[in-house]
PDB file of C-alpha atoms in Angstrom:
ATOM      1  CA  MET A  60     -22.020  28.001   4.309  1.00 45.00           C
ATOM      2  CA  SER A  61     -23.893  31.306   5.704  1.00 49.00           C
ATOM      3  CA  LEU A  62     -22.238  34.505   5.949  1.00 56.00           C
ATOM      4  CA  LEU A  63     -20.702  34.325   9.343  1.00 68.00           C
ATOM      5  CA  SER A  64     -19.516  30.789   9.386  1.00 82.00           C
ATOM      6  CA  ILE A  65     -18.419  28.074   7.774  1.00 92.00           C
ATOM      7  CA  THR A  66     -20.363  24.767   8.456  1.00 93.00           C
ATOM      8  CA  TRP A  67     -17.877  21.925   9.298  1.00 94.00           C
ATOM      9  CA  ASN A  68     -19.194  18.479   9.055  1.00 93.00           C
ATOM     10  CA  VAL A  69     -16.362  16.629   7.136  1.00 92.00           C
ATOM     11  CA  SER A  70     -16.141  12.635   8.100  1.00 91.00           C
ATOM     12  CA  PRO A  71     -13.387  11.937   9.538  1.00 88.00           C
ATOM     13  CA  THR A  72     -12.648   8.429   8.200  1.00 87.00           C
ATOM     14  CA  LEU A  73     -11.126   8.533   4.887  1.00 82.00           C
ATOM     15  CA  PHE A  74     -12.941   4.929   4.795  1.00 82.00           C
ATOM     16  CA  ASN A  75     -13.790   1.617   5.877  1.00 78.00           C
ATOM     17  CA  LEU A  76     -13.083  -1.977   5.794  1.00 74.00           C
ATOM     18  CA  GLY A  77     -14.889  -4.286   8.350  1.00 69.00           C
ATOM     19  CA  GLY A  78     -14.707  -1.951  10.518  1.00 66.00           C
ATOM     20  CA  PHE A  79     -11.104  -1.521  10.522  1.00 72.00           C
ATOM     21  CA  GLU A  80     -10.790   2.660   9.661  1.00 78.00           C
ATOM     22  CA  ILE A  81      -8.538   4.270   8.540  1.00 84.00           C
ATOM     23  CA  ARG A  82      -8.926   8.211   8.844  1.00 86.00           C
ATOM     24  CA  TRP A  83      -7.771  11.133   7.198  1.00 91.00           C
ATOM     25  CA  TYR A  84      -5.852  12.609  10.590  1.00 88.00           C
ATOM     26  CA  GLY A  85      -3.378   8.627  10.231  1.00 87.00           C
ATOM     27  CA  ILE A  86      -3.037   9.897   6.751  1.00 93.00           C
ATOM     28  CA  LEU A  87      -1.723  13.394   7.792  1.00 94.00           C
ATOM     29  CA  TYR A  88       0.411  12.135  10.280  1.00 87.00           C
ATOM     30  CA  ALA A  89       1.952   9.086   7.798  1.00 91.00           C
ATOM     31  CA  CYS A  90       2.250  12.907   5.436  1.00 94.00           C
ATOM     32  CA  ALA A  91       4.202  14.469   7.960  1.00 93.00           C
ATOM     33  CA  PHE A  92       6.766  11.756   7.791  1.00 91.00           C
ATOM     34  CA  ILE A  93       7.348  12.299   4.247  1.00 94.00           C
ATOM     35  CA  VAL A  94       7.092  15.649   3.998  1.00 95.00           C
ATOM     36  CA  SER A  95       9.706  15.666   6.378  1.00 94.00           C
ATOM     37  CA  TYR A  96      11.716  12.632   5.454  1.00 95.00           C
ATOM     38  CA  ILE A  97      11.989  14.682   1.745  1.00 95.00           C
ATOM     39  CA  LEU A  98      12.982  18.583   2.888  1.00 95.00           C
ATOM     40  CA  LEU A  99      15.910  16.732   5.356  1.00 95.00           C
ATOM     41  CA  LYS A 100      17.367  14.935   2.997  1.00 95.00           C
ATOM     42  CA  LYS A 101      17.414  17.771   0.021  1.00 94.00           C
ATOM     43  CA  MET A 102      19.323  19.263   3.810  1.00 94.00           C
ATOM     44  CA  PHE A 103      21.711  16.401   3.877  1.00 93.00           C
ATOM     45  CA  LYS A 104      22.050  15.951   0.362  1.00 92.00           C
ATOM     46  CA  LYS A 105      23.549  20.240  -0.059  1.00 91.00           C
ATOM     47  CA  GLU A 106      25.797  19.344   3.283  1.00 89.00           C
ATOM     48  CA  GLY A 107      26.809  16.872   1.981  1.00 90.00           C
ATOM     49  CA  VAL A 108      26.089  14.266   4.605  1.00 91.00           C
ATOM     50  CA  ASP A 109      24.801  10.793   2.640  1.00 90.00           C
ATOM     51  CA  VAL A 110      21.293   9.960   3.073  1.00 91.00           C
ATOM     52  CA  ALA A 111      22.293   6.531   5.423  1.00 91.00           C
ATOM     53  CA  TYR A 112      22.172   8.695   7.254  1.00 93.00           C
ATOM     54  CA  LEU A 113      18.649  10.180   7.483  1.00 94.00           C
ATOM     55  CA  ASP A 114      17.784   6.350   7.260  1.00 92.00           C
ATOM     56  CA  LYS A 115      18.963   6.230  10.951  1.00 92.00           C
ATOM     57  CA  LEU A 116      17.625   9.794  11.505  1.00 93.00           C
ATOM     58  CA  THR A 117      14.054   7.996  10.358  1.00 91.00           C
ATOM     59  CA  PHE A 118      14.029   5.479  12.560  1.00 91.00           C
ATOM     60  CA  TYR A 119      15.685   7.102  15.748  1.00 91.00           C
ATOM     61  CA  CYS A 120      12.466   9.656  15.835  1.00 90.00           C
ATOM     62  CA  PHE A 121       9.125   7.860  14.345  1.00 87.00           C
ATOM     63  CA  PHE A 122       9.397   6.025  17.233  1.00 88.00           C
ATOM     64  CA  ALA A 123      10.563   8.942  19.471  1.00 90.00           C
ATOM     65  CA  VAL A 124       7.254  10.883  18.217  1.00 87.00           C
ATOM     66  CA  VAL A 125       4.633   7.939  18.433  1.00 84.00           C
ATOM     67  CA  ILE A 126       5.988   6.717  21.866  1.00 87.00           C
ATOM     68  CA  GLY A 127       6.816  10.023  23.715  1.00 87.00           C
ATOM     69  CA  ALA A 128       4.305  11.454  22.651  1.00 84.00           C
ATOM     70  CA  ARG A 129       1.739   8.566  24.071  1.00 85.00           C
ATOM     71  CA  LEU A 130       3.410   8.774  26.969  1.00 86.00           C
ATOM     72  CA  GLY A 131       3.011  12.329  26.858  1.00 82.00           C
ATOM     73  CA  HIS A 132      -0.633  12.678  26.305  1.00 82.00           C
ATOM     74  CA  CYS A 133      -1.633   9.775  28.910  1.00 82.00           C
ATOM     75  CA  ILE A 134       1.334  10.929  31.936  1.00 83.00           C
ATOM     76  CA  PHE A 135       0.239  14.339  31.737  1.00 81.00           C
ATOM     77  CA  TYR A 136      -4.072  14.572  30.305  1.00 80.00           C
ATOM     78  CA  ASP A 137      -4.802  11.633  32.035  1.00 80.00           C
ATOM     79  CA  PHE A 138      -2.942   9.963  34.077  1.00 78.00           C
ATOM     80  CA  THR A 139      -6.019   8.171  35.943  1.00 79.00           C
ATOM     81  CA  TYR A 140      -7.252   6.673  33.820  1.00 77.00           C
ATOM     82  CA  TYR A 141      -4.367   5.226  32.137  1.00 76.00           C
ATOM     83  CA  SER A 142      -2.376   4.065  34.954  1.00 78.00           C
ATOM     84  CA  HIS A 143      -5.167   1.832  35.386  1.00 75.00           C
ATOM     85  CA  HIS A 144      -5.176   0.874  31.653  1.00 72.00           C
ATOM     86  CA  ILE A 145      -1.579   0.092  30.971  1.00 79.00           C
ATOM     87  CA  ILE A 146      -1.982  -2.312  27.477  1.00 77.00           C
ATOM     88  CA  GLU A 147      -4.433   1.045  26.500  1.00 69.00           C
ATOM     89  CA  MET A 148      -1.308   3.562  27.284  1.00 72.00           C
ATOM     90  CA  ILE A 149       0.374   1.241  24.954  1.00 72.00           C
ATOM     91  CA  LEU A 150      -1.443  -0.930  22.012  1.00 69.00           C
ATOM     92  CA  PRO A 151      -3.911   0.345  19.667  1.00 66.00           C
ATOM     93  CA  ILE A 152      -6.099  -0.976  21.698  1.00 65.00           C
ATOM     94  CA  LYS A 153     -10.064  -0.595  23.086  1.00 69.00           C
ATOM     95  CA  GLU A 154     -11.336  -2.581  26.170  1.00 64.00           C
ATOM     96  CA  THR A 155     -14.640  -2.900  25.471  1.00 66.00           C
ATOM     97  CA  ALA A 156     -18.522  -4.511  27.142  1.00 62.00           C
ATOM     98  CA  ASP A 157     -17.806  -6.769  23.808  1.00 67.00           C
ATOM     99  CA  GLY A 158     -14.282  -7.532  23.811  1.00 63.00           C
ATOM    100  CA  TRP A 159     -10.637  -5.755  22.747  1.00 65.00           C
ATOM    101  CA  ARG A 160     -10.912  -3.704  19.717  1.00 64.00           C
ATOM    102  CA  PHE A 161      -8.343  -1.884  17.447  1.00 61.00           C
ATOM    103  CA  SER A 162      -8.757   1.946  18.293  1.00 61.00           C
ATOM    104  CA  GLY A 163      -6.015   3.964  17.577  1.00 62.00           C
ATOM    105  CA  TYR A 164      -3.958   6.319  19.364  1.00 63.00           C
ATOM    106  CA  GLN A 165      -6.704   8.498  19.877  1.00 66.00           C
ATOM    107  CA  GLY A 166      -4.645  10.899  21.917  1.00 69.00           C
ATOM    108  CA  LEU A 167      -0.921  12.502  21.031  1.00 74.00           C
ATOM    109  CA  ALA A 168       0.179  15.117  22.370  1.00 79.00           C
ATOM    110  CA  SER A 169       2.775  17.265  21.030  1.00 80.00           C
ATOM    111  CA  HIS A 170       4.871  18.823  24.482  1.00 83.00           C
ATOM    112  CA  GLY A 171       5.667  14.552  25.200  1.00 87.00           C
ATOM    113  CA  GLY A 172       6.313  13.981  21.339  1.00 85.00           C
ATOM    114  CA  ALA A 173       8.952  16.901  21.358  1.00 88.00           C
ATOM    115  CA  ILE A 174      10.250  15.508  24.948  1.00 91.00           C
ATOM    116  CA  GLY A 175      10.573  12.318  23.230  1.00 91.00           C
ATOM    117  CA  ILE A 176      12.630  13.387  19.771  1.00 92.00           C
ATOM    118  CA  ILE A 177      14.727  15.283  22.002  1.00 92.00           C
ATOM    119  CA  ILE A 178      15.993  11.895  23.560  1.00 93.00           C
ATOM    120  CA  ALA A 179      16.294  10.045  20.476  1.00 93.00           C
ATOM    121  CA  LEU A 180      18.526  12.371  18.710  1.00 94.00           C
ATOM    122  CA  ILE A 181      20.748  12.495  22.392  1.00 93.00           C
ATOM    123  CA  ILE A 182      21.178   9.384  21.103  1.00 94.00           C
ATOM    124  CA  TYR A 183      21.202   9.201  17.227  1.00 93.00           C
ATOM    125  CA  SER A 184      24.232  12.389  17.402  1.00 92.00           C
ATOM    126  CA  ARG A 185      26.417   9.764  20.063  1.00 91.00           C
ATOM    127  CA  LYS A 186      26.097   7.038  17.916  1.00 91.00           C
ATOM    128  CA  THR A 187      26.700   8.493  14.371  1.00 90.00           C
ATOM    129  CA  ASN A 188      29.019  11.277  15.495  1.00 88.00           C
ATOM    130  CA  ILE A 189      26.754  13.967  13.933  1.00 92.00           C
ATOM    131  CA  PRO A 190      25.889  17.211  16.280  1.00 93.00           C
ATOM    132  CA  PHE A 191      23.159  17.109  18.159  1.00 94.00           C
ATOM    133  CA  MET A 192      22.829  20.789  17.017  1.00 94.00           C
ATOM    134  CA  TRP A 193      23.419  20.365  13.069  1.00 94.00           C
ATOM    135  CA  VAL A 194      21.111  18.261  13.072  1.00 94.00           C
ATOM    136  CA  VAL A 195      18.189  19.697  15.560  1.00 95.00           C
ATOM    137  CA  GLU A 196      18.372  22.473  13.298  1.00 95.00           C
ATOM    138  CA  ARG A 197      18.070  20.951  10.346  1.00 95.00           C
ATOM    139  CA  LEU A 198      14.413  18.693  11.594  1.00 95.00           C
ATOM    140  CA  VAL A 199      13.252  21.230  13.829  1.00 96.00           C
ATOM    141  CA  ILE A 200      12.044  23.308  10.225  1.00 96.00           C
ATOM    142  CA  ALA A 201      10.507  19.981   9.060  1.00 95.00           C
ATOM    143  CA  ILE A 202       8.754  19.488  12.316  1.00 94.00           C
ATOM    144  CA  CYS A 203       7.160  23.408  11.044  1.00 96.00           C
ATOM    145  CA  PHE A 204       5.930  21.879   8.563  1.00 96.00           C
ATOM    146  CA  ALA A 205       4.942  18.250   9.907  1.00 94.00           C
ATOM    147  CA  GLY A 206       3.262  19.922  12.026  1.00 94.00           C
ATOM    148  CA  VAL A 207       1.031  21.962   9.923  1.00 97.00           C
ATOM    149  CA  LEU A 208      -0.488  18.694   7.932  1.00 96.00           C
ATOM    150  CA  ILE A 209      -0.978  16.879  11.839  1.00 93.00           C
ATOM    151  CA  ARG A 210      -2.985  19.952  12.708  1.00 95.00           C
ATOM    152  CA  LEU A 211      -5.158  20.258  10.201  1.00 96.00           C
ATOM    153  CA  GLY A 212      -6.064  16.076  10.739  1.00 94.00           C
ATOM    154  CA  ASN A 213      -6.638  17.727  13.987  1.00 93.00           C
ATOM    155  CA  LEU A 214      -9.482  20.059  12.030  1.00 95.00           C
ATOM    156  CA  MET A 215     -10.181  16.437  10.310  1.00 95.00           C
ATOM    157  CA  ASN A 216     -11.517  15.175  13.044  1.00 93.00           C
ATOM    158  CA  SER A 217     -13.377  18.061  14.677  1.00 93.00           C
ATOM    159  CA  GLU A 218     -11.412  18.446  17.220  1.00 90.00           C
ATOM    160  CA  ILE A 219      -8.884  20.828  19.208  1.00 90.00           C
ATOM    161  CA  TYR A 220     -10.630  24.191  18.527  1.00 93.00           C
ATOM    162  CA  GLY A 221     -11.954  27.634  20.412  1.00 93.00           C
ATOM    163  CA  PHE A 222     -13.988  29.441  22.100  1.00 93.00           C
ATOM    164  CA  PRO A 223     -17.278  30.744  20.205  1.00 94.00           C
ATOM    165  CA  THR A 224     -16.574  33.226  18.743  1.00 94.00           C
ATOM    166  CA  THR A 225     -17.985  35.914  15.727  1.00 92.00           C
ATOM    167  CA  LEU A 226     -15.658  35.717  13.234  1.00 93.00           C
ATOM    168  CA  PRO A 227     -16.853  34.711   9.845  1.00 91.00           C
ATOM    169  CA  TRP A 228     -13.979  32.533   9.740  1.00 93.00           C
ATOM    170  CA  GLY A 229     -15.643  30.863  12.241  1.00 94.00           C
ATOM    171  CA  PHE A 230     -16.067  27.048  11.907  1.00 95.00           C
ATOM    172  CA  VAL A 231     -19.499  24.864  13.333  1.00 95.00           C
ATOM    173  CA  PHE A 232     -18.497  21.739  14.074  1.00 95.00           C
ATOM    174  CA  VAL A 233     -21.771  19.718  13.737  1.00 93.00           C
ATOM    175  CA  ARG A 234     -19.486  16.415  14.550  1.00 91.00           C
ATOM    176  CA  ASP A 235     -19.195  17.383  17.644  1.00 88.00           C
ATOM    177  CA  HIS A 236     -22.612  18.634  18.228  1.00 87.00           C
ATOM    178  CA  GLN A 237     -21.927  22.583  17.678  1.00 89.00           C
ATOM    179  CA  THR A 238     -24.555  25.344  16.931  1.00 89.00           C
ATOM    180  CA  VAL A 239     -22.391  28.551  17.408  1.00 93.00           C
ATOM    181  CA  ALA A 240     -19.146  28.662  15.385  1.00 94.00           C
ATOM    182  CA  CYS A 241     -15.910  28.180  17.149  1.00 95.00           C
ATOM    183  CA  HIS A 242     -12.353  29.309  16.132  1.00 95.00           C
ATOM    184  CA  PRO A 243     -10.543  27.154  14.236  1.00 96.00           C
ATOM    185  CA  THR A 244      -7.430  27.229  16.177  1.00 96.00           C
ATOM    186  CA  GLN A 245      -5.918  24.253  14.479  1.00 96.00           C
ATOM    187  CA  LEU A 246      -6.451  26.098  10.985  1.00 97.00           C
ATOM    188  CA  TYR A 247      -4.536  29.254  12.849  1.00 97.00           C
ATOM    189  CA  GLU A 248      -2.113  26.801  14.236  1.00 97.00           C
ATOM    190  CA  ALA A 249      -1.444  25.461  11.149  1.00 97.00           C
ATOM    191  CA  LEU A 250      -0.694  29.218   9.728  1.00 97.00           C
ATOM    192  CA  SER A 251       1.353  30.017  12.734  1.00 97.00           C
ATOM    193  CA  TYR A 252       3.570  26.846  11.979  1.00 97.00           C
ATOM    194  CA  LEU A 253       4.361  26.926   8.011  1.00 98.00           C
ATOM    195  CA  ALA A 254       5.118  31.160   9.128  1.00 98.00           C
ATOM    196  CA  ILE A 255       7.569  29.921  11.348  1.00 98.00           C
ATOM    197  CA  GLY A 256       8.973  27.416   9.238  1.00 97.00           C
ATOM    198  CA  LEU A 257       9.743  28.914   6.850  1.00 97.00           C
ATOM    199  CA  VAL A 258      11.051  31.685   8.091  1.00 96.00           C
ATOM    200  CA  LEU A 259      14.000  29.278  10.013  1.00 96.00           C
ATOM    201  CA  TYR A 260      14.175  28.285   6.162  1.00 95.00           C
ATOM    202  CA  TYR A 261      15.380  31.411   5.639  1.00 95.00           C
ATOM    203  CA  LEU A 262      18.235  32.103   8.381  1.00 94.00           C
ATOM    204  CA  LEU A 263      19.309  27.847   7.826  1.00 92.00           C
ATOM    205  CA  ASN A 264      20.547  29.838   5.287  1.00 90.00           C
ATOM    206  CA  SER A 265      20.905  32.749   5.052  1.00 88.00           C
ATOM    207  CA  LYS A 266      24.717  34.947   5.095  1.00 79.00           C
ATOM    208  CA  ASN A 267      24.244  36.162   8.293  1.00 78.00           C
ATOM    209  CA  LYS A 268      27.499  35.581  10.583  1.00 76.00           C
ATOM    210  CA  ARG A 269      25.344  36.201  13.455  1.00 80.00           C
ATOM    211  CA  ILE A 270      22.595  32.796  12.880  1.00 87.00           C
ATOM    212  CA  ASN A 271      25.812  30.660  15.224  1.00 91.00           C
ATOM    213  CA  GLN A 272      24.697  27.387  15.667  1.00 91.00           C
ATOM    214  CA  GLY A 273      21.723  27.327  18.835  1.00 92.00           C
ATOM    215  CA  MET A 274      19.620  29.705  17.192  1.00 95.00           C
ATOM    216  CA  ILE A 275      17.682  28.547  14.594  1.00 96.00           C
ATOM    217  CA  PHE A 276      17.047  25.860  17.490  1.00 96.00           C
ATOM    218  CA  GLY A 277      16.061  28.269  20.283  1.00 96.00           C
ATOM    219  CA  LEU A 278      13.741  30.418  18.007  1.00 97.00           C
ATOM    220  CA  PHE A 279      11.893  27.511  17.132  1.00 97.00           C
ATOM    221  CA  LEU A 280      10.893  26.462  20.118  1.00 97.00           C
ATOM    222  CA  ALA A 281       9.886  30.402  21.404  1.00 97.00           C
ATOM    223  CA  LEU A 282       8.558  31.104  18.630  1.00 97.00           C
ATOM    224  CA  LEU A 283       6.631  27.081  18.452  1.00 96.00           C
ATOM    225  CA  PHE A 284       6.126  27.112  21.801  1.00 96.00           C
ATOM    226  CA  GLY A 285       5.147  30.451  21.950  1.00 97.00           C
ATOM    227  CA  VAL A 286       2.597  30.497  19.468  1.00 96.00           C
ATOM    228  CA  ARG A 287       0.624  26.911  21.324  1.00 94.00           C
ATOM    229  CA  PHE A 288       0.842  29.775  24.694  1.00 96.00           C
ATOM    230  CA  LEU A 289      -0.887  31.811  22.932  1.00 96.00           C
ATOM    231  CA  LEU A 290      -3.147  30.068  21.150  1.00 96.00           C
ATOM    232  CA  GLU A 291      -4.031  27.585  24.214  1.00 94.00           C
ATOM    233  CA  PHE A 292      -6.341  31.507  25.225  1.00 94.00           C
ATOM    234  CA  LEU A 293      -8.555  30.716  22.836  1.00 94.00           C
ATOM    235  CA  LYS A 294      -8.937  26.530  22.668  1.00 90.00           C
ATOM    236  CA  ASN A 295     -11.718  24.506  25.396  1.00 83.00           C
ATOM    237  CA  ASN A 296      -9.873  22.623  27.506  1.00 81.00           C
ATOM    238  CA  GLN A 297      -8.998  18.858  26.264  1.00 75.00           C
ATOM    239  CA  GLU A 298      -9.733  17.713  30.050  1.00 75.00           C
ATOM    240  CA  SER A 299     -12.678  19.048  32.313  1.00 76.00           C
ATOM    241  CA  TRP A 300     -10.181  18.436  35.630  1.00 73.00           C
ATOM    242  CA  GLU A 301      -8.125  21.737  33.806  1.00 78.00           C
ATOM    243  CA  ASP A 302     -10.760  24.046  34.081  1.00 78.00           C
ATOM    244  CA  SER A 303      -9.765  24.980  37.651  1.00 79.00           C
ATOM    245  CA  LEU A 304      -6.571  25.794  37.069  1.00 84.00           C
ATOM    246  CA  PRO A 305      -5.155  29.017  36.213  1.00 87.00           C
ATOM    247  CA  ILE A 306      -3.881  28.002  33.307  1.00 90.00           C
ATOM    248  CA  ASP A 307      -4.244  25.090  30.604  1.00 88.00           C
ATOM    249  CA  MET A 308      -1.226  21.941  30.740  1.00 86.00           C
ATOM    250  CA  GLY A 309      -1.024  23.126  27.242  1.00 86.00           C
ATOM    251  CA  GLN A 310       0.352  26.187  28.550  1.00 93.00           C
ATOM    252  CA  ILE A 311       2.209  25.000  31.792  1.00 92.00           C
ATOM    253  CA  LEU A 312       3.901  22.418  29.491  1.00 90.00           C
ATOM    254  CA  SER A 313       5.140  25.657  26.476  1.00 94.00           C
ATOM    255  CA  ILE A 314       6.539  27.416  29.477  1.00 95.00           C
ATOM    256  CA  PRO A 315      10.121  25.202  30.180  1.00 94.00           C
ATOM    257  CA  PHE A 316      10.754  25.131  25.915  1.00 94.00           C
ATOM    258  CA  ILE A 317       9.385  28.584  25.798  1.00 97.00           C
ATOM    259  CA  LEU A 318      12.008  29.780  28.102  1.00 97.00           C
ATOM    260  CA  ALA A 319      14.953  27.040  27.086  1.00 96.00           C
ATOM    261  CA  GLY A 320      14.167  29.073  23.493  1.00 96.00           C
ATOM    262  CA  ILE A 321      15.272  32.173  24.895  1.00 97.00           C
ATOM    263  CA  VAL A 322      18.789  30.969  26.401  1.00 96.00           C
ATOM    264  CA  LEU A 323      19.172  28.978  23.421  1.00 95.00           C
ATOM    265  CA  VAL A 324      18.983  32.444  21.542  1.00 95.00           C
ATOM    266  CA  ILE A 325      20.855  34.588  24.061  1.00 95.00           C
ATOM    267  CA  LEU A 326      24.168  32.600  24.092  1.00 94.00           C
ATOM    268  CA  SER A 327      24.111  31.760  20.987  1.00 93.00           C
ATOM    269  CA  TRP A 328      24.406  35.273  19.814  1.00 90.00           C
ATOM    270  CA  ASN A 329      28.380  35.577  20.217  1.00 86.00           C
ATOM    271  CA  LYS A 330      29.010  31.640  19.910  1.00 89.00           C
ATOM    272  CA  ASP A 331      28.408  28.938  18.652  1.00 87.00           C
ATOM    273  CA  LEU A 332      26.585  26.008  21.089  1.00 89.00           C
ATOM    274  CA  GLY A 333      27.848  23.266  19.308  1.00 85.00           C
ATOM    275  CA  LYS A 334      30.550  21.267  17.373  1.00 84.00           C
ATOM    276  CA  THR A 335      30.716  21.952  13.045  1.00 81.00           C
ATOM    277  CA  LEU A 336      29.783  19.041  11.546  1.00 83.00           C
ATOM    278  CA  ASP A 337      32.435  16.829  10.197  1.00 72.00           C
ATOM    279  CA  ILE A 338      32.259  15.346   6.814  1.00 77.00           C
ATOM    280  CA  LYS A 339      35.403  13.093   7.248  1.00 71.00           C
ATOM    281  CA  LEU A 340      34.732  11.693  10.165  1.00 71.00           C
ATOM    282  CA  LEU A 341      31.598  10.766   8.940  1.00 78.00           C
ATOM    283  CA  LYS A 342      32.303   9.018   6.329  1.00 66.00           C
ATOM    284  CA  LYS A 343      35.245   6.767   8.295  1.00 55.00           C
ATOM    285  CA  LYS A 344      32.070   5.149  10.056  1.00 50.00           C
TER     286      LYS A 344
END
């Protein structure tokens, strides 16, 4: 570590067993689900909802995030390649000169994960009688804190960082062959998500009558994807073809979420946008 930068040369692999790697990213991704479960369990218990409903929600969200994030990356960022390698899109393996090998899902898109979760929650709501807006406004708070861990995983992988900087907290990502300090945008996002999560949690428990159903979800979309949009200006493009675009793919995909969030906040200002949770109805299931 120098006076003007931080040398980052941390191995992304926690340990390796006969070619089978356990990476920090995978560990932190798993921790994101654990932290989310603990937070949601506290919220469900506080409002008298059986934890069994949370277990079902966890099942829905796990597959929605993994499938959505994976398909999002393959479709939005590298469709040319994966359209000819369908197996690699679906399974965590890669074809090499020595045959197939386990590779993990090296490529996950948060926008795809967001779409997957929304679809899963619509299905979950219909199956359980828990109103969509009630569950999503609690889930997004957990997602903020999960996002902190996932971005720390990106830091451990020395990936998705920003342009060169002379700021004293710039990181030299040695493992990615960088020789100059760059913006640690992974940390910028992690801290932003933490702040958004804390604000939304405060508002959820606020006595303010203006906090109607729909507002927390709207604020989540507008703030989180707004931060993502702005920080993309500091990042290197993930794919070379993005260099020809006026804004990168991450920003393009963020715009619909930001607009939807603003609309939700405006519409929820004077009225609830969802049904009230009926505990009695849940107990009949």
